[in-house]
């Protein structure tokens, strides 16, 4: 298995209670990082923490609430001193329907999580990274955001947000 040395680094993984986020958390931990899992689902968070062991901690966060995201950022920075790595994986697909029939509430729900949530998490965490002149962020998006998926107008718009960002060097 390829492994890079992340000993001493503090990572936040949103959507880390399951799926891609959980798998990334496993790899970060295997590389020596400490990982804070942020997720909406408290039960799955607890299960994930038990499975991942002592270097994993959890914060229940809804990425659509900027106040909660800012508070989680402050909590991790106060506990560990910094956030070196952000992996933003929280996301939802939403229901499928043709655009002209797409439910307005569902549209707003998907945009709120996939687009605004990505902005909120990156905005909050980036501030400390800039102040410390170091950070690495990875935003998990979808090919649907680039190519478009039939009957997924909200998901395709919300996921068109993939980028890498580096802040400084160590
Ligand atoms: N699975 C795939 O095939 C695939 C393909 C391309 C892109 N993606 C994208 O990758 C990301 C992760 O996908 P996954 O398959 O691991 O999904 P998943 O459903 O397995 O996990 C997503 C996690 O995000 C959490 N979450 C959802 N809304 C949240 C919110 N408002 N606040 C905090 N946490 C929230 C969920 O509780 C869940 O634990 C998503 O953005 C998804 O769209 C997935």
mmCIF file of C-alpha atoms and ligand atoms in Angstrom:
data_model
loop_
_atom_site.group_PDB
_atom_site.id
_atom_site.type_symbol
_atom_site.label_atom_id
_atom_site.label_comp_id
_atom_site.label_asym_id
_atom_site.label_seq_id
_atom_site.Cartn_x
_atom_site.Cartn_y
_atom_site.Cartn_z
ATOM 1 C CA UNK A 1 0.000 0.000 0.000
ATOM 2 C CA UNK A 2 1.311 3.465 -0.890
ATOM 3 C CA UNK A 3 1.826 5.461 2.265
ATOM 4 C CA UNK A 4 2.937 9.019 2.948
ATOM 5 C CA UNK A 5 4.137 10.209 6.321
ATOM 6 C CA UNK A 6 1.424 12.301 7.987
ATOM 7 C CA UNK A 7 2.721 11.827 11.534
ATOM 8 C CA UNK A 8 1.665 14.728 13.728
ATOM 9 C CA UNK A 9 -0.763 16.165 11.167
ATOM 10 C CA UNK A 10 -4.338 17.003 12.091
ATOM 11 C CA UNK A 11 -6.991 16.167 9.504
ATOM 12 C CA UNK A 12 -10.693 16.945 9.325
ATOM 13 C CA UNK A 13 -12.867 14.684 7.179
ATOM 14 C CA UNK A 14 -16.449 15.834 6.595
ATOM 15 C CA UNK A 15 -18.928 13.090 5.787
ATOM 16 C CA UNK A 16 -16.435 10.864 7.581
ATOM 17 C CA UNK A 17 -18.962 8.599 9.275
ATOM 18 C CA UNK A 18 -19.290 6.377 6.223
ATOM 19 C CA UNK A 19 -18.502 5.876 2.551
ATOM 20 C CA UNK A 20 -15.640 7.661 0.825
ATOM 21 C CA UNK A 21 -14.983 9.931 3.830
ATOM 22 C CA UNK A 22 -14.639 6.979 6.185
ATOM 23 C CA UNK A 23 -12.279 5.184 3.780
ATOM 24 C CA UNK A 24 -10.142 8.329 3.478
ATOM 25 C CA UNK A 25 -10.059 8.634 7.268
ATOM 26 C CA UNK A 26 -8.734 5.061 7.468
ATOM 27 C CA UNK A 27 -5.892 5.931 5.076
ATOM 28 C CA UNK A 28 -5.064 9.191 6.867
ATOM 29 C CA UNK A 29 -4.865 7.319 10.169
ATOM 30 C CA UNK A 30 -2.731 4.581 8.617
ATOM 31 C CA UNK A 31 -0.339 7.342 7.491
ATOM 32 C CA UNK A 32 -0.005 8.692 11.040
ATOM 33 C CA UNK A 33 -2.452 11.623 11.076
ATOM 34 C CA UNK A 34 -5.008 12.335 13.780
ATOM 35 C CA UNK A 35 -8.470 12.613 12.267
ATOM 36 C CA UNK A 36 -11.575 14.519 13.313
ATOM 37 C CA UNK A 37 -14.667 13.095 11.641
ATOM 38 C CA UNK A 38 -17.438 15.629 11.004
ATOM 39 C CA UNK A 39 -20.856 14.301 10.135
ATOM 40 C CA UNK A 40 -24.561 14.855 10.629
ATOM 41 C CA UNK A 41 -25.242 11.261 11.648
ATOM 42 C CA UNK A 42 -24.360 10.884 15.349
ATOM 43 C CA UNK A 43 -24.928 7.120 15.483
ATOM 44 C CA UNK A 44 -22.711 6.366 12.512
ATOM 45 C CA UNK A 45 -20.111 8.794 13.858
ATOM 46 C CA UNK A 46 -19.912 6.866 17.109
ATOM 47 C CA UNK A 47 -19.649 3.542 15.270
ATOM 48 C CA UNK A 48 -16.914 4.966 13.020
ATOM 49 C CA UNK A 49 -14.938 6.279 15.995
ATOM 50 C CA UNK A 50 -15.085 2.897 17.722
ATOM 51 C CA UNK A 51 -13.875 1.215 14.547
ATOM 52 C CA UNK A 52 -11.075 3.715 13.853
ATOM 53 C CA UNK A 53 -9.568 3.843 17.341
ATOM 54 C CA UNK A 54 -7.938 6.406 19.584
ATOM 55 C CA UNK A 55 -6.507 8.728 16.912
ATOM 56 C CA UNK A 56 -9.992 9.435 15.614
ATOM 57 C CA UNK A 57 -12.375 11.924 17.217
ATOM 58 C CA UNK A 58 -15.792 13.137 16.140
ATOM 59 C CA UNK A 59 -17.854 16.298 15.947
ATOM 60 C CA UNK A 60 -21.536 16.225 15.015
ATOM 61 C CA UNK A 61 -21.827 18.936 12.364
ATOM 62 C CA UNK A 62 -24.384 19.905 9.762
ATOM 63 C CA UNK A 63 -22.335 21.442 6.946
ATOM 64 C CA UNK A 64 -25.335 23.564 5.919
ATOM 65 C CA UNK A 65 -25.115 25.539 9.198
ATOM 66 C CA UNK A 66 -22.222 28.002 9.057
ATOM 67 C CA UNK A 67 -22.340 28.655 12.807
ATOM 68 C CA UNK A 68 -21.932 24.951 13.564
ATOM 69 C CA UNK A 69 -19.129 24.592 11.025
ATOM 70 C CA UNK A 70 -17.276 27.574 12.537
ATOM 71 C CA UNK A 71 -17.768 26.148 16.042
ATOM 72 C CA UNK A 72 -16.437 22.731 14.951
ATOM 73 C CA UNK A 73 -13.411 24.428 13.401
ATOM 74 C CA UNK A 74 -12.738 26.328 16.621
ATOM 75 C CA UNK A 75 -13.195 23.135 18.677
ATOM 76 C CA UNK A 76 -10.655 21.152 16.664
ATOM 77 C CA UNK A 77 -8.168 24.033 16.596
ATOM 78 C CA UNK A 78 -8.511 24.472 20.364
ATOM 79 C CA UNK A 79 -8.071 20.743 21.007
ATOM 80 C CA UNK A 80 -5.259 19.996 18.553
ATOM 81 C CA UNK A 81 -3.774 23.443 17.887
ATOM 82 C CA UNK A 82 -4.436 23.453 14.140
ATOM 83 C CA UNK A 83 -6.076 21.813 11.134
ATOM 84 C CA UNK A 84 -3.433 20.771 8.578
ATOM 85 C CA UNK A 85 -5.639 18.789 6.205
ATOM 86 C CA UNK A 86 -9.271 19.160 5.182
ATOM 87 C CA UNK A 87 -11.055 16.485 3.175
ATOM 88 C CA UNK A 88 -14.590 17.628 2.417
ATOM 89 C CA UNK A 89 -16.639 14.557 1.493
ATOM 90 C CA UNK A 90 -20.095 15.309 2.965
ATOM 91 C CA UNK A 91 -22.601 15.298 0.135
ATOM 92 C CA UNK A 92 -25.941 13.992 -1.040
ATOM 93 C CA UNK A 93 -27.282 12.943 -4.412
ATOM 94 C CA UNK A 94 -30.899 13.999 -3.887
ATOM 95 C CA UNK A 95 -33.831 12.571 -5.774
ATOM 96 C CA UNK A 96 -33.814 12.074 -9.536
ATOM 97 C CA UNK A 97 -36.366 13.822 -11.763
ATOM 98 C CA UNK A 98 -36.392 15.732 -15.041
ATOM 99 C CA UNK A 99 -35.424 19.385 -14.571
ATOM 100 C CA UNK A 100 -38.867 20.780 -15.454
ATOM 101 C CA UNK A 101 -40.471 18.560 -12.800
ATOM 102 C CA UNK A 102 -37.757 18.889 -10.178
ATOM 103 C CA UNK A 103 -39.099 19.587 -6.694
ATOM 104 C CA UNK A 104 -38.078 23.060 -5.527
ATOM 105 C CA UNK A 105 -37.437 22.030 -1.909
ATOM 106 C CA UNK A 106 -35.290 19.127 -3.030
ATOM 107 C CA UNK A 107 -33.310 21.480 -5.279
ATOM 108 C CA UNK A 108 -32.596 23.792 -2.343
ATOM 109 C CA UNK A 109 -31.680 20.852 -0.050
ATOM 110 C CA UNK A 110 -29.098 19.471 -2.506
ATOM 111 C CA UNK A 111 -27.623 22.895 -3.292
ATOM 112 C CA UNK A 112 -27.478 23.683 0.427
ATOM 113 C CA UNK A 113 -25.469 20.539 1.237
ATOM 114 C CA UNK A 114 -23.359 20.081 -1.895
ATOM 115 C CA UNK A 115 -22.608 23.679 -2.871
ATOM 116 C CA UNK A 116 -23.142 25.942 0.147
ATOM 117 C CA UNK A 117 -21.829 23.269 2.543
ATOM 118 C CA UNK A 118 -18.580 23.055 0.579
ATOM 119 C CA UNK A 119 -18.226 26.849 0.722
ATOM 120 C CA UNK A 120 -18.973 27.003 4.472
ATOM 121 C CA UNK A 121 -16.496 24.262 5.410
ATOM 122 C CA UNK A 122 -13.713 25.625 3.214
ATOM 123 C CA UNK A 123 -14.335 29.217 4.341
ATOM 124 C CA UNK A 124 -14.140 28.313 8.023
ATOM 125 C CA UNK A 125 -11.113 26.013 7.851
ATOM 126 C CA UNK A 126 -9.099 28.089 5.378
ATOM 127 C CA UNK A 127 -8.868 31.015 7.788
ATOM 128 C CA UNK A 128 -6.650 29.117 10.243
ATOM 129 C CA UNK A 129 -4.633 27.538 7.425
ATOM 130 C CA UNK A 130 -3.840 30.983 6.027
ATOM 131 C CA UNK A 131 -2.953 32.337 9.476
ATOM 132 C CA UNK A 132 -0.546 29.406 9.986
ATOM 133 C CA UNK A 133 0.613 29.554 6.337
ATOM 134 C CA UNK A 134 0.029 25.846 5.878
ATOM 135 C CA UNK A 135 -2.816 23.622 4.791
ATOM 136 C CA UNK A 136 -4.016 21.062 2.284
ATOM 137 C CA UNK A 137 -7.647 20.795 1.208
ATOM 138 C CA UNK A 138 -9.354 18.183 -0.927
ATOM 139 C CA UNK A 139 -12.971 18.589 -2.000
ATOM 140 C CA UNK A 140 -14.684 15.412 -3.162
ATOM 141 C CA UNK A 141 -16.994 16.181 -6.077
ATOM 142 C CA UNK A 142 -18.462 14.079 -8.860
ATOM 143 C CA UNK A 143 -17.982 13.557 -12.561
ATOM 144 C CA UNK A 144 -21.713 14.444 -12.632
ATOM 145 C CA UNK A 145 -20.692 18.043 -11.935
ATOM 146 C CA UNK A 146 -18.444 18.043 -14.997
ATOM 147 C CA UNK A 147 -20.378 15.926 -17.470
ATOM 148 C CA UNK A 148 -23.919 16.253 -16.115
ATOM 149 C CA UNK A 149 -26.166 13.298 -15.268
ATOM 150 C CA UNK A 150 -29.624 12.805 -16.785
ATOM 151 C CA UNK A 151 -32.411 13.624 -14.294
ATOM 152 C CA UNK A 152 -29.985 14.935 -11.667
ATOM 153 C CA UNK A 153 -30.093 18.712 -12.240
ATOM 154 C CA UNK A 154 -29.504 19.682 -8.580
ATOM 155 C CA UNK A 155 -26.741 17.120 -7.954
ATOM 156 C CA UNK A 156 -24.897 18.043 -11.163
ATOM 157 C CA UNK A 157 -24.959 21.774 -10.254
ATOM 158 C CA UNK A 158 -24.073 21.225 -6.605
ATOM 159 C CA UNK A 159 -21.172 18.929 -7.429
ATOM 160 C CA UNK A 160 -19.506 21.191 -10.015
ATOM 161 C CA UNK A 161 -17.056 22.335 -7.365
ATOM 162 C CA UNK A 162 -13.982 20.138 -7.620
ATOM 163 C CA UNK A 163 -10.645 21.762 -6.959
ATOM 164 C CA UNK A 164 -7.435 21.357 -5.035
ATOM 165 C CA UNK A 165 -6.058 24.071 -2.853
ATOM 166 C CA UNK A 166 -2.614 24.311 -1.306
ATOM 167 C CA UNK A 167 -1.709 26.871 1.314
ATOM 168 C CA UNK A 168 1.977 27.446 1.873
ATOM 169 C CA UNK A 169 4.580 24.747 2.412
ATOM 170 C CA UNK A 170 6.349 23.070 5.253
HETATM 171 N N1 LIG B 1 -20.241 7.031 -4.076
HETATM 172 C C1 LIG B 1 -20.009 7.417 -5.314
HETATM 173 O O1 LIG B 1 -20.057 6.645 -6.285
HETATM 174 C C2 LIG B 1 -19.646 8.852 -5.606
HETATM 175 C C3 LIG B 1 -19.233 9.198 -6.886
HETATM 176 C C4 LIG B 1 -18.880 10.517 -7.151
HETATM 177 C C5 LIG B 1 -18.934 11.467 -6.156
HETATM 178 N N2 LIG B 1 -19.366 11.111 -4.925
HETATM 179 C C6 LIG B 1 -19.436 12.166 -3.916
HETATM 180 O O2 LIG B 1 -18.516 11.854 -2.881
HETATM 181 C C7 LIG B 1 -19.029 12.340 -1.639
HETATM 182 C C8 LIG B 1 -19.141 11.192 -0.634
HETATM 183 O O3 LIG B 1 -19.962 10.186 -1.193
HETATM 184 P P1 LIG B 1 -20.262 8.816 -0.443
HETATM 185 O O4 LIG B 1 -20.608 7.821 -1.487
HETATM 186 O O5 LIG B 1 -19.165 8.524 0.515
HETATM 187 O O6 LIG B 1 -21.619 9.193 0.313
HETATM 188 P P2 LIG B 1 -22.227 8.570 1.659
HETATM 189 O O7 LIG B 1 -23.692 8.845 1.598
HETATM 190 O O8 LIG B 1 -21.769 7.149 1.839
HETATM 191 O O9 LIG B 1 -21.551 9.451 2.802
HETATM 192 C C9 LIG B 1 -21.821 10.806 2.895
HETATM 193 C C10 LIG B 1 -21.725 11.238 4.340
HETATM 194 O O10 LIG B 1 -22.036 12.637 4.385
HETATM 195 C C11 LIG B 1 -22.857 12.866 5.520
HETATM 196 N N3 LIG B 1 -23.663 14.068 5.312
HETATM 197 C C12 LIG B 1 -24.699 14.239 4.466
HETATM 198 N N4 LIG B 1 -25.227 15.465 4.613
HETATM 199 C C13 LIG B 1 -24.504 16.078 5.586
HETATM 200 C C14 LIG B 1 -24.565 17.365 6.190
HETATM 201 N N5 LIG B 1 -25.509 18.258 5.853
HETATM 202 N N6 LIG B 1 -23.658 17.671 7.133
HETATM 203 C C15 LIG B 1 -22.709 16.767 7.517
HETATM 204 N N7 LIG B 1 -22.614 15.531 6.983
HETATM 205 C C16 LIG B 1 -23.498 15.192 6.031
HETATM 206 C C17 LIG B 1 -23.727 11.617 5.625
HETATM 207 O O11 LIG B 1 -24.280 11.480 6.930
HETATM 208 C C18 LIG B 1 -22.735 10.528 5.256
HETATM 209 O O12 LIG B 1 -22.088 9.996 6.403
HETATM 210 C C19 LIG B 1 -20.377 12.995 -1.950
HETATM 211 O O13 LIG B 1 -20.178 14.368 -2.193
HETATM 212 C C20 LIG B 1 -20.785 12.293 -3.226
HETATM 213 O O14 LIG B 1 -21.687 13.067 -3.984
HETATM 214 C C21 LIG B 1 -19.710 9.825 -4.616
#
